[in-house]
mmCIF file of C-alpha atoms in Angstrom:
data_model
loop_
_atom_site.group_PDB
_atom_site.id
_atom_site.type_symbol
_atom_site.label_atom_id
_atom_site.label_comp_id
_atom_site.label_asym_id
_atom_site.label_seq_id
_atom_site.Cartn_x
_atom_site.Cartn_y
_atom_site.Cartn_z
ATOM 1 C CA UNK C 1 28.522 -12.870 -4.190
ATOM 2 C CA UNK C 2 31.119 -14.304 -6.815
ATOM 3 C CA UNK C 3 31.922 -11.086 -7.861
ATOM 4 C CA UNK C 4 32.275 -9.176 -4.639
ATOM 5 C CA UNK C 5 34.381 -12.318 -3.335
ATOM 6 C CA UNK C 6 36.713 -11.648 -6.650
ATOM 7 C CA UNK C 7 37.416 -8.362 -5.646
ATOM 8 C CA UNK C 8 37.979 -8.854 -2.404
ATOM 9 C CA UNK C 9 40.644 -11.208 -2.821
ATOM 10 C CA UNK C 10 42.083 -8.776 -5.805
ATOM 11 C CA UNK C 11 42.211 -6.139 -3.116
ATOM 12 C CA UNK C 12 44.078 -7.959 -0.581
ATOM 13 C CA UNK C 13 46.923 -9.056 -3.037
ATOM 14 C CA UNK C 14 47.138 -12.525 -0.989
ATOM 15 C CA UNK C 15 50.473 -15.086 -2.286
ATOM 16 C CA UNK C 16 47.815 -18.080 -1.617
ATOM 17 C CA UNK C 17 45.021 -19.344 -4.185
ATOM 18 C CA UNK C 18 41.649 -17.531 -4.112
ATOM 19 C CA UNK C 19 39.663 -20.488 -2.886
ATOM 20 C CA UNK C 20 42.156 -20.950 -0.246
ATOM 21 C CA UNK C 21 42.074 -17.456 0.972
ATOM 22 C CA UNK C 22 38.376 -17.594 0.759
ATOM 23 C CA UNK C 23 38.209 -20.765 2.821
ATOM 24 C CA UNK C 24 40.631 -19.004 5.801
ATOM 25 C CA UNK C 25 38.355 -16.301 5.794
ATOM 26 C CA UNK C 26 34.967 -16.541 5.338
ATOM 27 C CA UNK C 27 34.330 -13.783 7.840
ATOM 28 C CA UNK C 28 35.867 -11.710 6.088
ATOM 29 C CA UNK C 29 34.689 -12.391 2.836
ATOM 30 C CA UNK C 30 31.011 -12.715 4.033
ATOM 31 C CA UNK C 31 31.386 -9.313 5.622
ATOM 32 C CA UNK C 32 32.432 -7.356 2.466
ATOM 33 C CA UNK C 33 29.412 -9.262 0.443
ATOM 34 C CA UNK C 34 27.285 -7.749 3.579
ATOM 35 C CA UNK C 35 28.497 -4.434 2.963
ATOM 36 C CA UNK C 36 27.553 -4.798 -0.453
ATOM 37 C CA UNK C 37 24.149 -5.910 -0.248
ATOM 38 C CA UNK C 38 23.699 -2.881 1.966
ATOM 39 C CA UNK C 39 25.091 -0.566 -0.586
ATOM 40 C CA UNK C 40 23.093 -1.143 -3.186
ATOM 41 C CA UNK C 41 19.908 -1.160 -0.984
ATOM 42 C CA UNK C 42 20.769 2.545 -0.087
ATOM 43 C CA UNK C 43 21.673 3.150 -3.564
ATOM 44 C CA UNK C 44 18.287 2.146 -4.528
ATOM 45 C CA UNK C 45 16.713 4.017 -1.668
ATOM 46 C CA UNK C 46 18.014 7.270 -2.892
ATOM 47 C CA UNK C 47 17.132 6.718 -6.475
ATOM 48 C CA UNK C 48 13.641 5.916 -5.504
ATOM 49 C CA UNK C 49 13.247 8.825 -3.252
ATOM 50 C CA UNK C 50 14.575 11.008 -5.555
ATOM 51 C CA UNK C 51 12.388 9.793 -8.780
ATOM 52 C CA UNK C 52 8.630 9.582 -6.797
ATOM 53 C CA UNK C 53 10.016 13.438 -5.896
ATOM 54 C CA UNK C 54 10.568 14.348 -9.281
ATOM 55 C CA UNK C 55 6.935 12.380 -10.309
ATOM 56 C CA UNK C 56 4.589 13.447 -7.267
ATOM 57 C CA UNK C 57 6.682 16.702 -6.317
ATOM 58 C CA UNK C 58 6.180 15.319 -2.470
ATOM 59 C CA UNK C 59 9.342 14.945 -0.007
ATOM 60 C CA UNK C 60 6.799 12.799 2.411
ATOM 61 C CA UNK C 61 5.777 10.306 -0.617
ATOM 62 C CA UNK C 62 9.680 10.403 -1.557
ATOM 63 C CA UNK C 63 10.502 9.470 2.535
ATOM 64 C CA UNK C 64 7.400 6.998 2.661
ATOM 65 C CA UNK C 65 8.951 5.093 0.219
ATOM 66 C CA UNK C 66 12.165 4.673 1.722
ATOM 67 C CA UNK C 67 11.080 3.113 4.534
ATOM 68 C CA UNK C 68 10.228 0.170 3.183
ATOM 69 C CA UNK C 69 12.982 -1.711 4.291
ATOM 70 C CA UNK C 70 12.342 -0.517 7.910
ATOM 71 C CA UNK C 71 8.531 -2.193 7.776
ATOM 72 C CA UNK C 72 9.556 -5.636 8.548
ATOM 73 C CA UNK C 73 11.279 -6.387 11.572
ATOM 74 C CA UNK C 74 13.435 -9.309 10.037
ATOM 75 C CA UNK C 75 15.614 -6.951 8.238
ATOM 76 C CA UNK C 76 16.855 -5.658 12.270
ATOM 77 C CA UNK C 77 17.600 -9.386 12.925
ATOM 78 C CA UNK C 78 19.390 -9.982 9.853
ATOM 79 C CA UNK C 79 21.253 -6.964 8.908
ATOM 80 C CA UNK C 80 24.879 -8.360 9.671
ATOM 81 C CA UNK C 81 24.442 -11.713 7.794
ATOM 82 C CA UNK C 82 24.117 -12.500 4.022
ATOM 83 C CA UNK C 83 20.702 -14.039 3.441
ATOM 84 C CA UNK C 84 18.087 -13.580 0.409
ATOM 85 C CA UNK C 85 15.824 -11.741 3.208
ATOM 86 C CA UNK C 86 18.294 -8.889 2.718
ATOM 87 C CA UNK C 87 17.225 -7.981 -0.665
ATOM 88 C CA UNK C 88 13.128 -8.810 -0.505
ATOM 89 C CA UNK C 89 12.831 -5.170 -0.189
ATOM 90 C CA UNK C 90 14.106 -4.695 -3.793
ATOM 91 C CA UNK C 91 11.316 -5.525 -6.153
ATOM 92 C CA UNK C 92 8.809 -4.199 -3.516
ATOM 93 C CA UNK C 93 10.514 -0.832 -3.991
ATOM 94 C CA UNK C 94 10.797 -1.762 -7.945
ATOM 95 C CA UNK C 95 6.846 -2.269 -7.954
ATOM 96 C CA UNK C 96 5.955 0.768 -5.687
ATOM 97 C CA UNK C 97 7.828 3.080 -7.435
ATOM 98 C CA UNK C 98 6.483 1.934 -11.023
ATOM 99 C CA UNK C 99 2.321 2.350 -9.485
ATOM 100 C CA UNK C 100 3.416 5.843 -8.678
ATOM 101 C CA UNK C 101 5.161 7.005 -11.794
ATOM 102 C CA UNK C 102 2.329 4.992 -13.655
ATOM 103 C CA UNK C 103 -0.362 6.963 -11.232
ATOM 104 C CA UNK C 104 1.838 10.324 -11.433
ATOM 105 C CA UNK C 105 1.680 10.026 -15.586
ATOM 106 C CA UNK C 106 -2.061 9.691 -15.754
ATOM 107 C CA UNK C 107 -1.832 6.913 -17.914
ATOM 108 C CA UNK C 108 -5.390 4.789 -18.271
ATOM 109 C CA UNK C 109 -3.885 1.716 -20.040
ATOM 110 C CA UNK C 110 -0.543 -0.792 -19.502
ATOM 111 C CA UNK C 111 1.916 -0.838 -22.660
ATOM 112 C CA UNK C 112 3.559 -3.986 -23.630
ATOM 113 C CA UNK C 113 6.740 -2.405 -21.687
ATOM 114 C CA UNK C 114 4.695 -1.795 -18.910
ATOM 115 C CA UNK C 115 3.724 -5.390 -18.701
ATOM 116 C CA UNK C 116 7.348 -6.240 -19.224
ATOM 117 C CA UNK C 117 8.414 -4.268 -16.430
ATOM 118 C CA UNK C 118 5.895 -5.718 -14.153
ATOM 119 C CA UNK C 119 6.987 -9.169 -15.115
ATOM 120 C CA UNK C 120 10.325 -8.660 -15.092
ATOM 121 C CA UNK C 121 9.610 -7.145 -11.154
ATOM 122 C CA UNK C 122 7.681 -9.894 -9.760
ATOM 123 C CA UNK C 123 9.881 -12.813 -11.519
ATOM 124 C CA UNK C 124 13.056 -11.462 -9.725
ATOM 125 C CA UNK C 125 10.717 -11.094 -6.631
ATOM 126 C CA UNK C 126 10.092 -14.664 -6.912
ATOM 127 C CA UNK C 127 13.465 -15.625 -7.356
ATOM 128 C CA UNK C 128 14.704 -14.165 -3.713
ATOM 129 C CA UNK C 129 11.782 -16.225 -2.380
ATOM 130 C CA UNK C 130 8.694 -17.766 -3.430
ATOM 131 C CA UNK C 131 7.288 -15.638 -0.061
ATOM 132 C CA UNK C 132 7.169 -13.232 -2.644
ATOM 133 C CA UNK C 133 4.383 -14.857 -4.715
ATOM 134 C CA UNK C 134 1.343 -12.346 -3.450
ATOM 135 C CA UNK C 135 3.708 -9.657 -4.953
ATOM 136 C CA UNK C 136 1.487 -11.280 -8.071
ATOM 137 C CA UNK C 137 -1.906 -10.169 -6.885
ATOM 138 C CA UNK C 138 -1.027 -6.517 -7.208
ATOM 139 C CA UNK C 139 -0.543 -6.177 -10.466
ATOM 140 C CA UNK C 140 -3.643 -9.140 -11.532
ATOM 141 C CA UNK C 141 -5.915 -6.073 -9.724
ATOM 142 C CA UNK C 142 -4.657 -2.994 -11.393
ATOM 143 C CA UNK C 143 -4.118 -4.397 -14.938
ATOM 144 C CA UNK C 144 -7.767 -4.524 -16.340
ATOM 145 C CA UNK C 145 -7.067 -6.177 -20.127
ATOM 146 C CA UNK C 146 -7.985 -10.236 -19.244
ATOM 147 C CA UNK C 147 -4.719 -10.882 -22.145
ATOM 148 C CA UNK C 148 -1.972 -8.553 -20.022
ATOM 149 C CA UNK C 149 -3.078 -10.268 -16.503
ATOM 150 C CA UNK C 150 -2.470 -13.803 -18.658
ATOM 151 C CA UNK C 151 0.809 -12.561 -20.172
ATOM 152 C CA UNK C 152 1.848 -10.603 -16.720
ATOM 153 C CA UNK C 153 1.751 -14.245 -15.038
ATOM 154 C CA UNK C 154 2.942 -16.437 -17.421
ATOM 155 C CA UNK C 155 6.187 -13.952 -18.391
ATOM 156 C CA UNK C 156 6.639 -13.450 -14.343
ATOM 157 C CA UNK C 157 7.227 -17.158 -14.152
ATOM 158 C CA UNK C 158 9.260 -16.947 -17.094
ATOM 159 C CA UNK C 159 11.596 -14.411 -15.512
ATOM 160 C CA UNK C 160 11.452 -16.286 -12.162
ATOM 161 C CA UNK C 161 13.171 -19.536 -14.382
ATOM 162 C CA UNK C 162 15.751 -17.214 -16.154
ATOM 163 C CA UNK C 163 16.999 -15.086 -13.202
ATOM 164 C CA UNK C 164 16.635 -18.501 -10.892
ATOM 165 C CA UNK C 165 18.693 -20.792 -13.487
ATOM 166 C CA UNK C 166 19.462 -23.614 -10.912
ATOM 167 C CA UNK C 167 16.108 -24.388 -9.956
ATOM 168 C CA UNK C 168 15.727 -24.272 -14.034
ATOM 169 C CA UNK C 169 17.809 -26.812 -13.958
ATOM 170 C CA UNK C 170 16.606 -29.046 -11.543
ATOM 171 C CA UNK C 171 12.631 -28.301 -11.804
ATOM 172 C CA UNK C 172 11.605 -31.713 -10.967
ATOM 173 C CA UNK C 173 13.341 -31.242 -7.599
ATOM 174 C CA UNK C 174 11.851 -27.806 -7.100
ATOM 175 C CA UNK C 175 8.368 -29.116 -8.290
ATOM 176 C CA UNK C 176 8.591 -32.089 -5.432
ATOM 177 C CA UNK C 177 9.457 -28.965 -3.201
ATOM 178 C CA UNK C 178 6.764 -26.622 -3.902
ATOM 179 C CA UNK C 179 4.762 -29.793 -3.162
ATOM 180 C CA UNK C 180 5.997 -30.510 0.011
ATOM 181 C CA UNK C 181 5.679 -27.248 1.580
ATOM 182 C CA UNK C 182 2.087 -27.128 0.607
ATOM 183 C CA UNK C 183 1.476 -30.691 2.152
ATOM 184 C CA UNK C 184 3.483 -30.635 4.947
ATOM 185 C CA UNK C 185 2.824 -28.732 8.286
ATOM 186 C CA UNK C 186 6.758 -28.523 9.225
ATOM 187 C CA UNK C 187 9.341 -26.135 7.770
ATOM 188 C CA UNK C 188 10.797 -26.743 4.687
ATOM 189 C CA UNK C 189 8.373 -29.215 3.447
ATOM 190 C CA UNK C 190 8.286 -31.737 6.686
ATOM 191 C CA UNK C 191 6.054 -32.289 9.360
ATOM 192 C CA UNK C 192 3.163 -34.719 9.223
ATOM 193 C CA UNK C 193 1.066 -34.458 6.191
ATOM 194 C CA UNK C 194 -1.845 -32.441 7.653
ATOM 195 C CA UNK C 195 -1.851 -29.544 5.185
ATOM 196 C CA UNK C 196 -1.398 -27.483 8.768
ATOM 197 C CA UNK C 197 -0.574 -27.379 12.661
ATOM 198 C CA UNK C 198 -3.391 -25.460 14.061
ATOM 199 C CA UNK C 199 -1.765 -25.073 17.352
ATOM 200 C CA UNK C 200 1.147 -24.150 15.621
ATOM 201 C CA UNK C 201 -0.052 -21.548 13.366
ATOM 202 C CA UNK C 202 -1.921 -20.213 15.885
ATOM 203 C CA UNK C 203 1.309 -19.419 17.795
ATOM 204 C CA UNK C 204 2.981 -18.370 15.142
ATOM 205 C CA UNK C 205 0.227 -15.381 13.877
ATOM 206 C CA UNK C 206 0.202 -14.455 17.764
ATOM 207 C CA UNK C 207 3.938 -13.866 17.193
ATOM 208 C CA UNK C 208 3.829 -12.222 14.370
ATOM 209 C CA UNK C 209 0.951 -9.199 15.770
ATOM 210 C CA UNK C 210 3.281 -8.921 18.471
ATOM 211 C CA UNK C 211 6.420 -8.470 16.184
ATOM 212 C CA UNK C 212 4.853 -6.236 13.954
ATOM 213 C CA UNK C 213 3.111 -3.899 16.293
ATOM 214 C CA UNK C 214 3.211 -0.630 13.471
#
């Protein structure tokens, strides 16, 4: 966001000071970091298309993967705002793409890159939104070696604290947090501490079915 905001203000060759500018137009500014986000989203779809082409020889695996972003029908609601939703489908397309090349090359066992990779996937998946956390699962089922599914978590939640620096910094905050949401029934760690509203989550999974109908 910084740097997109830089350049936008370089383009524009405004007399007034950058945070100025910024501050008179946030539209604006917001709009060209939207643009962005959407760039690089269908720079990534092409690149994964094209390499599960190359690995599986398939145009229908290569188009099944690209519609990842379409699966969820948050990404309609969102797609003209700037939000961390926007990018969610990056490290699922990061972690689908590295089963099939993985599947594609035959290979039986995970190298220590391999379990890098994996890591280094789910901690930036994390760090979009701890939503992100059953992203985990996947690769606890399909790595069989008891040390990589120790050292797959524990470096994913190393990653998460280097790519998300600021809650680094303030994990005693973000520990209360994490806390909260789990014993807490509102949003965002309020509501009455009941763990769960019932009637509530009932409602909610009802819209949800009805939202995701494919």
């Amino acid at each position: 966001v910084a740097l997109i905001f830089r350049i936008t203000y370089w383009f524009r060759g405004n007399a007034t000071g950058y945070a100025e500018d910024v501050l008179r137009n946030p539209d604006l500014y917001l709009s060209m970091v939207n643009l962005a986000i959407n760039f690089i989203l269908a720079i990534v779809l092409y690149a994964a298309g094209k390499y599960v082409f190359k690995k599986t020889g398939s145009v229908i695996y290569g188009m099944l993967v690209q519609t990842i972003p379409l699966l969820s029908v948050i990404l309609y609601e969102i797609i003209g705002r700037v939000s961390p939703e926007q990018i969610i489908p990056l490290p699922i397309i990061a972690l689908t793409v590295f089963l099939i090349g993985h599947l594609a090359g035959r290979k039986q066992k995970y190298s220590t890159s391999d379990v890098l990779i994996l890591s280094l996937i789910i901690g930036f998946g994390l760090s979009i939104k701890l939503t992100l956390i059953p992203l985990l699962i996947i690769p606890l089922i399909i790595v069989r070696d008891w040390k990589q599914k120790l050292y797959v978590t524990l470096l994913s939640f190393a990653f998460f604290l280097i790519i998300a620096f600021p809650v680094t910094l303030q994990i005693d905050r973000f520990w209360q947090w994490i806390k909260d949401l789990f014993l807490h029934s509102g949003q965002y760690g309020n509501g009455e501490k009941n763990i769960i509203d019932l009637p509530l989550f009932r409602e909610n999974f009802k819209q949800i079915i009805h939202l995701q109908v494919h």
